[in-house]
Short mmCIF file of C-alpha atoms and ligand atoms in Angstrom, two decimals:
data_model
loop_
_atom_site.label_atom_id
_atom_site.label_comp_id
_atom_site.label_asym_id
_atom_site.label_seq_id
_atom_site.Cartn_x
_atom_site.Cartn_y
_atom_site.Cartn_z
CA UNK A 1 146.13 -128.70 -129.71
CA UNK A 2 145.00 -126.35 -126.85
CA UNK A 3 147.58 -126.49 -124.30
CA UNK A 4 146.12 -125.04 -120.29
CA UNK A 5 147.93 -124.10 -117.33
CA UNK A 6 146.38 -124.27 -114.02
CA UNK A 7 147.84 -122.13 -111.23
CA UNK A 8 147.46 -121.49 -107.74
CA UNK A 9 146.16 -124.74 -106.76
CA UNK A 10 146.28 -126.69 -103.87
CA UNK A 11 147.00 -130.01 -105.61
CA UNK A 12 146.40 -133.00 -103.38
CA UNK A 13 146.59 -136.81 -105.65
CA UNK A 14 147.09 -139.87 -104.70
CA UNK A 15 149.76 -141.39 -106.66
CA UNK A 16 149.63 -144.99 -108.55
CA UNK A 17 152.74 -145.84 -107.37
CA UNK A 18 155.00 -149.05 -108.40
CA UNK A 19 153.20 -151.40 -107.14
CA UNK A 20 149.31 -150.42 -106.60
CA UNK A 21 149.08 -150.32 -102.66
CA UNK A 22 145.57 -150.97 -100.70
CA UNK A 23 146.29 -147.44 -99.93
CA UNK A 24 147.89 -145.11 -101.86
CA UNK A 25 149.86 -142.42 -101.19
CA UNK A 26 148.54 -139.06 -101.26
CA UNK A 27 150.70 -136.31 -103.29
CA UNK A 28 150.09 -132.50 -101.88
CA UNK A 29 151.62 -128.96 -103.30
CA UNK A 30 150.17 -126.36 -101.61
CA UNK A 31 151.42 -123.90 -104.47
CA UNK A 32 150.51 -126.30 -107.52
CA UNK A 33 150.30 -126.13 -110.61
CA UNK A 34 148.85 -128.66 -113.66
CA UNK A 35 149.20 -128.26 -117.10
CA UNK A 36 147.13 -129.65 -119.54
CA UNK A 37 147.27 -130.49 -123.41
CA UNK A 38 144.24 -131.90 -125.34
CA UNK A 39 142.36 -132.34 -122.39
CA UNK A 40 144.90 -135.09 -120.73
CA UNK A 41 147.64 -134.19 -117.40
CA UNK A 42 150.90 -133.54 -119.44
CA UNK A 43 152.27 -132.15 -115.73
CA UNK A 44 151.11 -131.94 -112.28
CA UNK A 45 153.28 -131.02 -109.03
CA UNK A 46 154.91 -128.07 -107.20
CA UNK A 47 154.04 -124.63 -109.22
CA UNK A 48 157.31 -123.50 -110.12
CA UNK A 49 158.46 -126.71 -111.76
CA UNK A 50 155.53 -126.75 -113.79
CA UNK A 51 155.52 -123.54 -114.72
CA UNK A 52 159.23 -123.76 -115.65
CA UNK A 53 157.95 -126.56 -117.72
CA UNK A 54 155.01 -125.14 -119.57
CA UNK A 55 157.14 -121.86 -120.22
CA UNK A 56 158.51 -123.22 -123.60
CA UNK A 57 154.90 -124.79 -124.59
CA UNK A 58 153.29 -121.06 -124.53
CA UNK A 59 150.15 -122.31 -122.97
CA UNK A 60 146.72 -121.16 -124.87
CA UNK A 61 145.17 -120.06 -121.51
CA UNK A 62 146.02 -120.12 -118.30
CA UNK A 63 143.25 -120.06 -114.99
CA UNK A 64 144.40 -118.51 -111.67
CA UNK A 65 142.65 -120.96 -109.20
CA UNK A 66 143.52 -118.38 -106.15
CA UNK A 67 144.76 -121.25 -103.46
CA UNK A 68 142.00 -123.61 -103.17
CA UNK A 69 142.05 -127.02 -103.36
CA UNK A 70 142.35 -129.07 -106.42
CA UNK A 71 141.27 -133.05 -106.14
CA UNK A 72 140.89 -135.79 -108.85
CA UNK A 73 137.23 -135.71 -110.28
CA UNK A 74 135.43 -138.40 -108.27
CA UNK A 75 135.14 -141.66 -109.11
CA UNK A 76 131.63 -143.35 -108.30
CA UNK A 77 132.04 -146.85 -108.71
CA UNK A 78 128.58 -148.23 -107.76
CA UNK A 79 125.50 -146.38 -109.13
CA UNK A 80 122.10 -147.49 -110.28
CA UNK A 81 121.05 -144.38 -111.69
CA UNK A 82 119.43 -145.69 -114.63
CA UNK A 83 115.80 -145.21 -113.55
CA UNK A 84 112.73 -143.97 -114.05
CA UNK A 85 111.31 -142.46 -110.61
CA UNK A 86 111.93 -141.67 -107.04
CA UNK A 87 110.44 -143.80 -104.19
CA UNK A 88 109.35 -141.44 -101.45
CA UNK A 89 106.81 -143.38 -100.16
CA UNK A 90 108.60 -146.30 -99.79
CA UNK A 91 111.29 -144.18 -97.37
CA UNK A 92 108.61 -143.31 -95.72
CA UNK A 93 107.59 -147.01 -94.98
CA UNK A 94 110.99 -147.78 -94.26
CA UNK A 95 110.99 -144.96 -91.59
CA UNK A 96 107.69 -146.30 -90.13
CA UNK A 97 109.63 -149.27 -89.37
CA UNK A 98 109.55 -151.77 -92.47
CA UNK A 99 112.27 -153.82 -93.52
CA UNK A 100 113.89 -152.88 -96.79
CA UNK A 101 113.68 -156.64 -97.87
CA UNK A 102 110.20 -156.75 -96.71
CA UNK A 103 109.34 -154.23 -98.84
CA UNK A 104 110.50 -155.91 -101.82
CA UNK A 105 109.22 -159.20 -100.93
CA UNK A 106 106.11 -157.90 -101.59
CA UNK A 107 106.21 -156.60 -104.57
CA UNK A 108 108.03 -153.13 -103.97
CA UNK A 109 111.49 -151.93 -103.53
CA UNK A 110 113.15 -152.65 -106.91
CA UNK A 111 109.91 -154.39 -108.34
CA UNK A 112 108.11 -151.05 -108.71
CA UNK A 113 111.45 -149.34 -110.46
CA UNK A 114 111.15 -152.47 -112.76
CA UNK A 115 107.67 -151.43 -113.10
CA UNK A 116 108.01 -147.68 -113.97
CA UNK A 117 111.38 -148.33 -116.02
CA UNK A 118 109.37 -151.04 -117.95
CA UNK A 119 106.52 -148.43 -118.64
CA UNK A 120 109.06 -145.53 -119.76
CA UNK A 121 109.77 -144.84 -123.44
CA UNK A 122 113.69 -145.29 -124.06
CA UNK A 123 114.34 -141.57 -124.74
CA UNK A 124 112.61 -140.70 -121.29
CA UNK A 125 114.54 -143.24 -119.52
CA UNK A 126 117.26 -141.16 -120.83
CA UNK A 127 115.99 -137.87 -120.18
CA UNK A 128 115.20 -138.93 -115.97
CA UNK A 129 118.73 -141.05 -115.85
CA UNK A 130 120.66 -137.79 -117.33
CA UNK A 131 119.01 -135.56 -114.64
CA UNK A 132 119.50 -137.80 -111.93
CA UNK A 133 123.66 -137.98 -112.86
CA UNK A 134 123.46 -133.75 -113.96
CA UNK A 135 123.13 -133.60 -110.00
CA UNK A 136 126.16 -135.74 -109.63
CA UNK A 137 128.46 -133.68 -111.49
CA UNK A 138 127.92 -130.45 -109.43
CA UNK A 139 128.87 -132.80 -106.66
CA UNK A 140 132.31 -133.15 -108.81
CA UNK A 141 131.37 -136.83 -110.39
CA UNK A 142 133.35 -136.92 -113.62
CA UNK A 143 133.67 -140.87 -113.98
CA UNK A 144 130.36 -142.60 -112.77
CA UNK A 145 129.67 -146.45 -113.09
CA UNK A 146 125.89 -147.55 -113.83
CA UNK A 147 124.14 -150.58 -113.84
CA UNK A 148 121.03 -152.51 -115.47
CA UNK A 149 118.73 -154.39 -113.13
CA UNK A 150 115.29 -152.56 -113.29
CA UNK A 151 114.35 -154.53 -116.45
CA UNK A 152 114.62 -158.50 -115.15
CA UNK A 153 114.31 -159.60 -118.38
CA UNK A 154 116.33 -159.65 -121.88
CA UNK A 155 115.02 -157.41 -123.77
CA UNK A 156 114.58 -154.30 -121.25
CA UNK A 157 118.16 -155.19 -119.71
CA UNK A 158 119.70 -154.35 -123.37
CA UNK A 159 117.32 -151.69 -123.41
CA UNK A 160 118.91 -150.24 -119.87
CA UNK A 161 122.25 -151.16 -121.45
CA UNK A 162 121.87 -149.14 -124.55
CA UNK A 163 120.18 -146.31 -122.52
CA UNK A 164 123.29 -146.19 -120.15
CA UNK A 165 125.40 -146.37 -123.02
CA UNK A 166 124.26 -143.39 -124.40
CA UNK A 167 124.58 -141.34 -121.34
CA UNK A 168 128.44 -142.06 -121.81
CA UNK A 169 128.00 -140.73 -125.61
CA UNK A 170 125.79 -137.83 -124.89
CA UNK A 171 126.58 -136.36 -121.17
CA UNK A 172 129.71 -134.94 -120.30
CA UNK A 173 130.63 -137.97 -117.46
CA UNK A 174 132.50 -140.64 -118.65
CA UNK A 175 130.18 -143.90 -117.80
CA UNK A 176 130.80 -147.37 -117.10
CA UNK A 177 128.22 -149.79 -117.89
CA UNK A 178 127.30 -152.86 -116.03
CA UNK A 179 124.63 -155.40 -116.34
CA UNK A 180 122.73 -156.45 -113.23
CA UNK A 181 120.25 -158.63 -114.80
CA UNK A 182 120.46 -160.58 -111.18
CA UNK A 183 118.98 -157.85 -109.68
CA UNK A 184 115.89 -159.31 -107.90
CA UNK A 185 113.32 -162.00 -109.36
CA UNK A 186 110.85 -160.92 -111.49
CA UNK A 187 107.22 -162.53 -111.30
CA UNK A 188 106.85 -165.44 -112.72
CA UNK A 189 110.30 -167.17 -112.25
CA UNK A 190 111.71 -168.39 -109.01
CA UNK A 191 115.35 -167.55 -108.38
CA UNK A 192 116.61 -170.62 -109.87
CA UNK A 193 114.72 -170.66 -113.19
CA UNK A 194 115.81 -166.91 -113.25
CA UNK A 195 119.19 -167.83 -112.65
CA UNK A 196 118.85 -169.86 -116.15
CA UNK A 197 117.57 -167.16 -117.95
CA UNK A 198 120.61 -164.82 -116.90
CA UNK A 199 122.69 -167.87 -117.69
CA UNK A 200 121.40 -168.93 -120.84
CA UNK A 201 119.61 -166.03 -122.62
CA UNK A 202 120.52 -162.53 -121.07
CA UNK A 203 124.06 -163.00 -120.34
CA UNK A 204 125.39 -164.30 -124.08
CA UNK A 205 123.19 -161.23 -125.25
CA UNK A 206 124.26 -159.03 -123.36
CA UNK A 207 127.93 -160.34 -124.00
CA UNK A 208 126.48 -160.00 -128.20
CA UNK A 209 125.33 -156.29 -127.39
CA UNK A 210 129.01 -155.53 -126.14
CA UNK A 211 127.88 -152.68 -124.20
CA UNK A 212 128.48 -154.07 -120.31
CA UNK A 213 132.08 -154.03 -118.96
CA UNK A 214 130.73 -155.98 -115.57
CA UNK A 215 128.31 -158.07 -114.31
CA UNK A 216 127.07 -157.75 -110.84
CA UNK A 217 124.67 -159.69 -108.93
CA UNK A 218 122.75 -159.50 -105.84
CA UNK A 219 123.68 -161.72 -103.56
CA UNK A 220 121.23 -161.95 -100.74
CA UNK A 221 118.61 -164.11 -98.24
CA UNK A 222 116.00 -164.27 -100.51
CA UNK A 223 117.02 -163.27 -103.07
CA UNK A 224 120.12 -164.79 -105.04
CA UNK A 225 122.11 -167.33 -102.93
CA UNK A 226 125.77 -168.29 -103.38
CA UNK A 227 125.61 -170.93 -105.40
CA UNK A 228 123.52 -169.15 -108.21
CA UNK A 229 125.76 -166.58 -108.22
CA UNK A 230 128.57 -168.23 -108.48
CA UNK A 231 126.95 -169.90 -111.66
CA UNK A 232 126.38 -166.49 -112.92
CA UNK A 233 129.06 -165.01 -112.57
CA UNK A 234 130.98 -167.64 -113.75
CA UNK A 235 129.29 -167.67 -117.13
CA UNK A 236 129.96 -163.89 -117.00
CA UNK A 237 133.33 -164.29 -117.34
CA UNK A 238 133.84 -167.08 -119.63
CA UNK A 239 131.34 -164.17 -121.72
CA UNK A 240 134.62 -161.62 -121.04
CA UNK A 241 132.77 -159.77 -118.16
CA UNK A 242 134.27 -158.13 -115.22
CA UNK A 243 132.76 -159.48 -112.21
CA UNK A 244 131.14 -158.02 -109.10
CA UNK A 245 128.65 -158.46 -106.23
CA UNK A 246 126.72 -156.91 -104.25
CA UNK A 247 127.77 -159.02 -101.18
CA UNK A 248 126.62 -159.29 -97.56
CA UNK A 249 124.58 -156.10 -97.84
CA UNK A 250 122.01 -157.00 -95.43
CA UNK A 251 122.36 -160.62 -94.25
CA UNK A 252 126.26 -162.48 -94.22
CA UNK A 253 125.76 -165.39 -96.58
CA UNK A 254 128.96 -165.64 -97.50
CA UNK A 255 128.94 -163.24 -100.67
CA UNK A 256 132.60 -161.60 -99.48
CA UNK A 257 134.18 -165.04 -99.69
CA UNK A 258 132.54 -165.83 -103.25
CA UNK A 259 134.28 -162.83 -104.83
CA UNK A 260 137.91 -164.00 -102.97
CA UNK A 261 137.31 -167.44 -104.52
CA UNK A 262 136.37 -165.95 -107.95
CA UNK A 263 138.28 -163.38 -108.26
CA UNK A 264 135.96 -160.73 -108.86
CA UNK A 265 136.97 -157.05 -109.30
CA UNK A 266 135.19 -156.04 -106.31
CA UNK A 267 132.75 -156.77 -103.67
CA UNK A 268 130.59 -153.74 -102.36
CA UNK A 269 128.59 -153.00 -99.74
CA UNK A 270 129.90 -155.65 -97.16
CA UNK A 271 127.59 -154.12 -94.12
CA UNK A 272 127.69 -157.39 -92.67
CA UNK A 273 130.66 -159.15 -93.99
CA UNK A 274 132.79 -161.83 -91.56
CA UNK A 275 136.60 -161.76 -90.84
CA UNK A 276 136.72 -165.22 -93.29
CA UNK A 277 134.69 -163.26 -96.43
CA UNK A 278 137.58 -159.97 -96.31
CA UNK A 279 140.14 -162.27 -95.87
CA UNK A 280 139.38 -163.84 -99.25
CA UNK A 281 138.66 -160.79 -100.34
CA UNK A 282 142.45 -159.74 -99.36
CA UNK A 283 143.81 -162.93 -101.10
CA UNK A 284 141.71 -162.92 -103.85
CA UNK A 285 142.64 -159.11 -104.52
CA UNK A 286 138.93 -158.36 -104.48
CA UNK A 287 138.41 -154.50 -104.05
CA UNK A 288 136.02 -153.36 -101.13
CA UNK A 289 132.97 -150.77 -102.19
CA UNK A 290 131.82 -149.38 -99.74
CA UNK A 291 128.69 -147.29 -99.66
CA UNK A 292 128.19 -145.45 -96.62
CA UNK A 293 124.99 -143.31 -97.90
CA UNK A 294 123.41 -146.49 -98.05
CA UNK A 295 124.30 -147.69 -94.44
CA UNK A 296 123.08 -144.27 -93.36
CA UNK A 297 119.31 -144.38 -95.54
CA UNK A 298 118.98 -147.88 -94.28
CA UNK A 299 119.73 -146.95 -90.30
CA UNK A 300 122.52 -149.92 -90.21
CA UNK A 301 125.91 -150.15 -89.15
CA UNK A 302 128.40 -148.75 -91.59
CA UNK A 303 130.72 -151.53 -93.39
CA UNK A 304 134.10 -151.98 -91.13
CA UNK A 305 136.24 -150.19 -93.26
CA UNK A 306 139.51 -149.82 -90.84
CA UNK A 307 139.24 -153.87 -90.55
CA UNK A 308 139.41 -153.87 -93.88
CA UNK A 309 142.18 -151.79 -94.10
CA UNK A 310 144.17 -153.49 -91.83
CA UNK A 311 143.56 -157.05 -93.94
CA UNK A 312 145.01 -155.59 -96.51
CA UNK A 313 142.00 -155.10 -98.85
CA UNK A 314 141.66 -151.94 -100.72
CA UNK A 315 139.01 -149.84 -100.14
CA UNK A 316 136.88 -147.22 -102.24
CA UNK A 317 133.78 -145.24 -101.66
CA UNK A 318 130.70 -145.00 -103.79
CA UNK A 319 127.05 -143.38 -103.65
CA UNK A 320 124.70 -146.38 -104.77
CA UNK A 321 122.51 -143.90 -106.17
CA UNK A 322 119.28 -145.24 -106.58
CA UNK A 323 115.68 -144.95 -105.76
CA UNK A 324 115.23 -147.14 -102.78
CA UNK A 325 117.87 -148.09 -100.34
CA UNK A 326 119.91 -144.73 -101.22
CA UNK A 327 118.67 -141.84 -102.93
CA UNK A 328 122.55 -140.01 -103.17
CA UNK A 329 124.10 -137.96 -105.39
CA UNK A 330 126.46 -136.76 -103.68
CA UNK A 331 130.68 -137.75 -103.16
CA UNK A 332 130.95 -135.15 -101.02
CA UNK A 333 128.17 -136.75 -98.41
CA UNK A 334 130.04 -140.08 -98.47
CA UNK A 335 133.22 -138.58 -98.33
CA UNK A 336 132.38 -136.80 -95.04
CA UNK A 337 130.56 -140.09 -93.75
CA UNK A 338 133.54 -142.06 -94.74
CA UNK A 339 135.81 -139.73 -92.43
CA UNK A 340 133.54 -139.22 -89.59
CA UNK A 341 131.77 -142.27 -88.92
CA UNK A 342 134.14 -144.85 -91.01
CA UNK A 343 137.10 -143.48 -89.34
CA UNK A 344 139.22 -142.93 -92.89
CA UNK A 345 141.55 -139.82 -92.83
CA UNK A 346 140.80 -137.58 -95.72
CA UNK A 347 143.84 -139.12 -97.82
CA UNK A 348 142.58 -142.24 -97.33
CA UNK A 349 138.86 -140.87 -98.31
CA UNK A 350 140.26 -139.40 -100.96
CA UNK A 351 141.99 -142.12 -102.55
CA UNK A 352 138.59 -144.44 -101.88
CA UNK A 353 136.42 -141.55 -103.73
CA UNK A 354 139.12 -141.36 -106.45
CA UNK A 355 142.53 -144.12 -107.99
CA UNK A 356 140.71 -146.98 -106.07
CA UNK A 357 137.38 -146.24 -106.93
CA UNK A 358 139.03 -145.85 -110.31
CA UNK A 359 140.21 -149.07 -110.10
CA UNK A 360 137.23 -151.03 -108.74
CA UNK A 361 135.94 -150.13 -112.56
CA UNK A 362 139.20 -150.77 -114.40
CA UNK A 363 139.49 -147.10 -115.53
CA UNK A 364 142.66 -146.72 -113.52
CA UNK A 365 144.72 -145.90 -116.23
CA UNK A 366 142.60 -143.27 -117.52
CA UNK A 367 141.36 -141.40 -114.23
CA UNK A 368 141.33 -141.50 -110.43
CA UNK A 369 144.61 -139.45 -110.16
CA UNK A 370 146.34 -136.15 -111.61
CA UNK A 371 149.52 -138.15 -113.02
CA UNK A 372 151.03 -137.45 -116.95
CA UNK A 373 149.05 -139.20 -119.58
CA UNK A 374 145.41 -139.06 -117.39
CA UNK A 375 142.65 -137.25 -118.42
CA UNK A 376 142.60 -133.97 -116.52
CA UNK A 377 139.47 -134.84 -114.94
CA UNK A 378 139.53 -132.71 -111.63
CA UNK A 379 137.11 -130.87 -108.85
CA UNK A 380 138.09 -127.55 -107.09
CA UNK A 381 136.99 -127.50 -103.55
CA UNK A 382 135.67 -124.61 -101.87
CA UNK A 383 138.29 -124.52 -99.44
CA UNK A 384 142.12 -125.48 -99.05
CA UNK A 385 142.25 -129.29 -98.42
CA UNK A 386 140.15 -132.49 -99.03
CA UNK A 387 139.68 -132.13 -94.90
CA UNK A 388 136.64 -129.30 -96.53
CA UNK A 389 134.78 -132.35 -97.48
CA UNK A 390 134.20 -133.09 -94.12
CA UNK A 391 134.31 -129.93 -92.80
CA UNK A 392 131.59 -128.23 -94.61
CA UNK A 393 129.83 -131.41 -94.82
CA UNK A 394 125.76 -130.68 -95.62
CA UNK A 395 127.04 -127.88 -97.95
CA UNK A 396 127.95 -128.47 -101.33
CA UNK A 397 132.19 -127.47 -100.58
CA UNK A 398 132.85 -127.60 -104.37
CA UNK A 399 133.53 -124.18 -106.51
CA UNK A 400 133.85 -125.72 -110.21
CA UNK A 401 134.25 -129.09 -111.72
CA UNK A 402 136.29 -129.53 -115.03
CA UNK A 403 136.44 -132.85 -117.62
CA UNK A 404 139.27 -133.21 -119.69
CA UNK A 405 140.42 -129.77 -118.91
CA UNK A 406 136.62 -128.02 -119.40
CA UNK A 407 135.00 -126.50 -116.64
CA UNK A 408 131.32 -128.77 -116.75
CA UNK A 409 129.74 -127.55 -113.50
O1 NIG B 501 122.59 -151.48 -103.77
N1 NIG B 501 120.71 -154.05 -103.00
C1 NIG B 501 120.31 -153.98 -104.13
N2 NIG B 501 120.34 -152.92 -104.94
C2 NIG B 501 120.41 -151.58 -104.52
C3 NIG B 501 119.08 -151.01 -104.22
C4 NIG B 501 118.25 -150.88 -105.43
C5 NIG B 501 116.86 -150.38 -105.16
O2 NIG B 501 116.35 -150.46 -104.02
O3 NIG B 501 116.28 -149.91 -106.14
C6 NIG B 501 121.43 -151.39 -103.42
O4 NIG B 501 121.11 -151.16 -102.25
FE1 FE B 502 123.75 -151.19 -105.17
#
């Protein structure tokens, strides 16, 4: 048993809290201290209370931290960084003036990452998915959540699902899978014989392969309407799946109010989401993931995040990293764009980027906050509060990142 004491931190946390709140509250100690035993928060808070505490537990080794700022490890609850190449020239299109949707609708977008992941071997799949989440981690990622989708069809979805598995095995980041089978439609299917396929060959084995904790769709004008998704993820969770959807991203079809009515663990994106969809969300306790990198790489309005707020839904940050609509790796970035163009303060950034992102992929109890019995997942800032994010935003404001008490960037 290796027992660590951290001093000298700034320790800013949100806190879980009786009942979880859309927003929690934020916990600061400006002279804070954490220690840790076998890699897991045994005590966080003020520095001479812990201290006191870890006197008779003779601590192994102890780390000065010299006054900066000391935040959960980020949580990044929406990625698709489980492909094969970049797509530069498709930004470029996009900045010459053509539509993201266009782009796919004719053949490009996430058709050519289908295409590239379909033509990679399963090791360098691996190899390009690892580097792309290596960059995350210096950006203080320690819990990342990945999903399928650039296979469209069974057997390269349980491929993605295996390969994202092993990233969790083999790379220090804890990983959540998810399977995005509904993705986009793959030649030769329309979206309602796809919609069987996911229904009645992809989902039960993916559900046999038992490596996907979620199942996310895309809900979009051309692409997957409500009703199909509704179908899907329905089957999804009579398969035991956590639900999701990537609702009202571009066009307001009514994806927001689908995840209300089903329940679903979260909705994300939400660019163009009406009052009605995040009121269901609200009453349906659907959580709100937001992804402001991808407002930004897309030149659109970010999501209306202090609406949301205000109706009560709970709201968390993510980077979408993925080849075409958002090529991110970085919490930091969306942290800052959460603050200055979302109008969050930098508690309630925080707690989006960390417990509720946390939440929005059911690891709550394990991470998302630096509370007894969590794994001491955390991210030292290069300055004395979360406000750095913001503040140096365009630099990289982070001076270490540590997993279960181990410094991994
Ligand atoms: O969240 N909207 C669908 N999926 C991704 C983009 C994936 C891609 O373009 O490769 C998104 O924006
Ligand atoms: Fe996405």
């Amino acid at each position: 048993m290796t027992i660590k004491l951290f001093r000298h931190a700034a320790i800013y946390t949100p806190l879980t809290g009786a009942e979880p709140a859309p927003m929690p509250r934020v916990a600061e100690w400006r002279d804070g201290a954490m220690l840790v035993s076998d890699g897991r928060v045994v005590a966080a808070g003020e520095g001479a209370e812990v201290e006191r505490a870890a006197r008779h537990l003779r601590p192994d080794v102890e780390v000065d931290l010299e006054g900066a700022a000391a935040v959960p490890g980020f949580v990044d609850p929406h990625t698709h960084a489980c492909f094969a190449e970049r797509r530069e020239a498709e930004f470029s299109m996009r900045l010459a003036g053509t539509p993201y949707l266009d782009i796919l609708r004719a053949g490009g977008g996430i058709l050519s990452s289908v295409r590239s992941v379909r033509a990679a071997s399963e090791d360098a799949l691996f190899r390009a998915a690892a580097g792309w989440l290596a960059e995350t981690m210096r950006y203080g990622t320690t819990t990342v959540e990945v999903k399928s989708g650039y296979g469209l069809d069974t057997g390269e979805e349980l491929r993605m699902l295996r390969v994202i598995d092993r990233l969790g095995r083999e790379t220090p980041q804890t990983v959540v899978p998810t399977f995005m089978g509904a993705h986009a439609v793959p030649e030769w299917y329309n979206s309602d014989s796809y919609t069987r396929l996911v229904c009645d060959e992809m989902l039960p084995a993916v559900a046999e392969q038992g490596t996907a904790r979620f199942c996310d769709v895309f809900c979009e004008r051309e692409v997957f309407s409500v009703p199909q998704a509704r179908e899907m993820l329905s089957r999804a969770a009579e398969l035991g799946l956590g639900l999701k959807i990537h609702a009202d991203e571009v066009n307001d079809l009514g994806g927001a109010a689908l995840a209300g009515e089903l329940h679903a663990v979260s909705a994300e994106h939400l660019l163009a989401a009406s009052d009605e969809g995040l009121d269901a969300m609200a009453k349906g306790g659907v959580i709100a993931v937001l992804l402001p990198a991808t407002a930004y790489s897309l030149r659109k309005p970010f999501a209306r995040a202090r609406d949301m707020i205000e109706r009560g839904v709970t709201v968390a940050l993510a980077t979408d990293l993925n080849p075409g609509s958002c090529f991110c790796q970085s919490m930091p970035f969306v942290i800052s764009l959460a603050i200055m163009c979302m109008g969050l303060t930098p508690d309630e950034a925080l707690a989006g980027a960390t417990l509720n992102a946390a939440r929005a992929i059911g690891m709550e109890a394990q991470v998302g906050s630096l509370e007894p019995g969590k794994l001491a997942d955390f991210v030292v800032l290069d300055g004395s509060t979360p406000a750095t994010l913001a503040y140096a935003s365009g630099s990289r404001p982070v001076r270490s990142v540590w997993k279960m008490g181990e410094r991994i960037a």
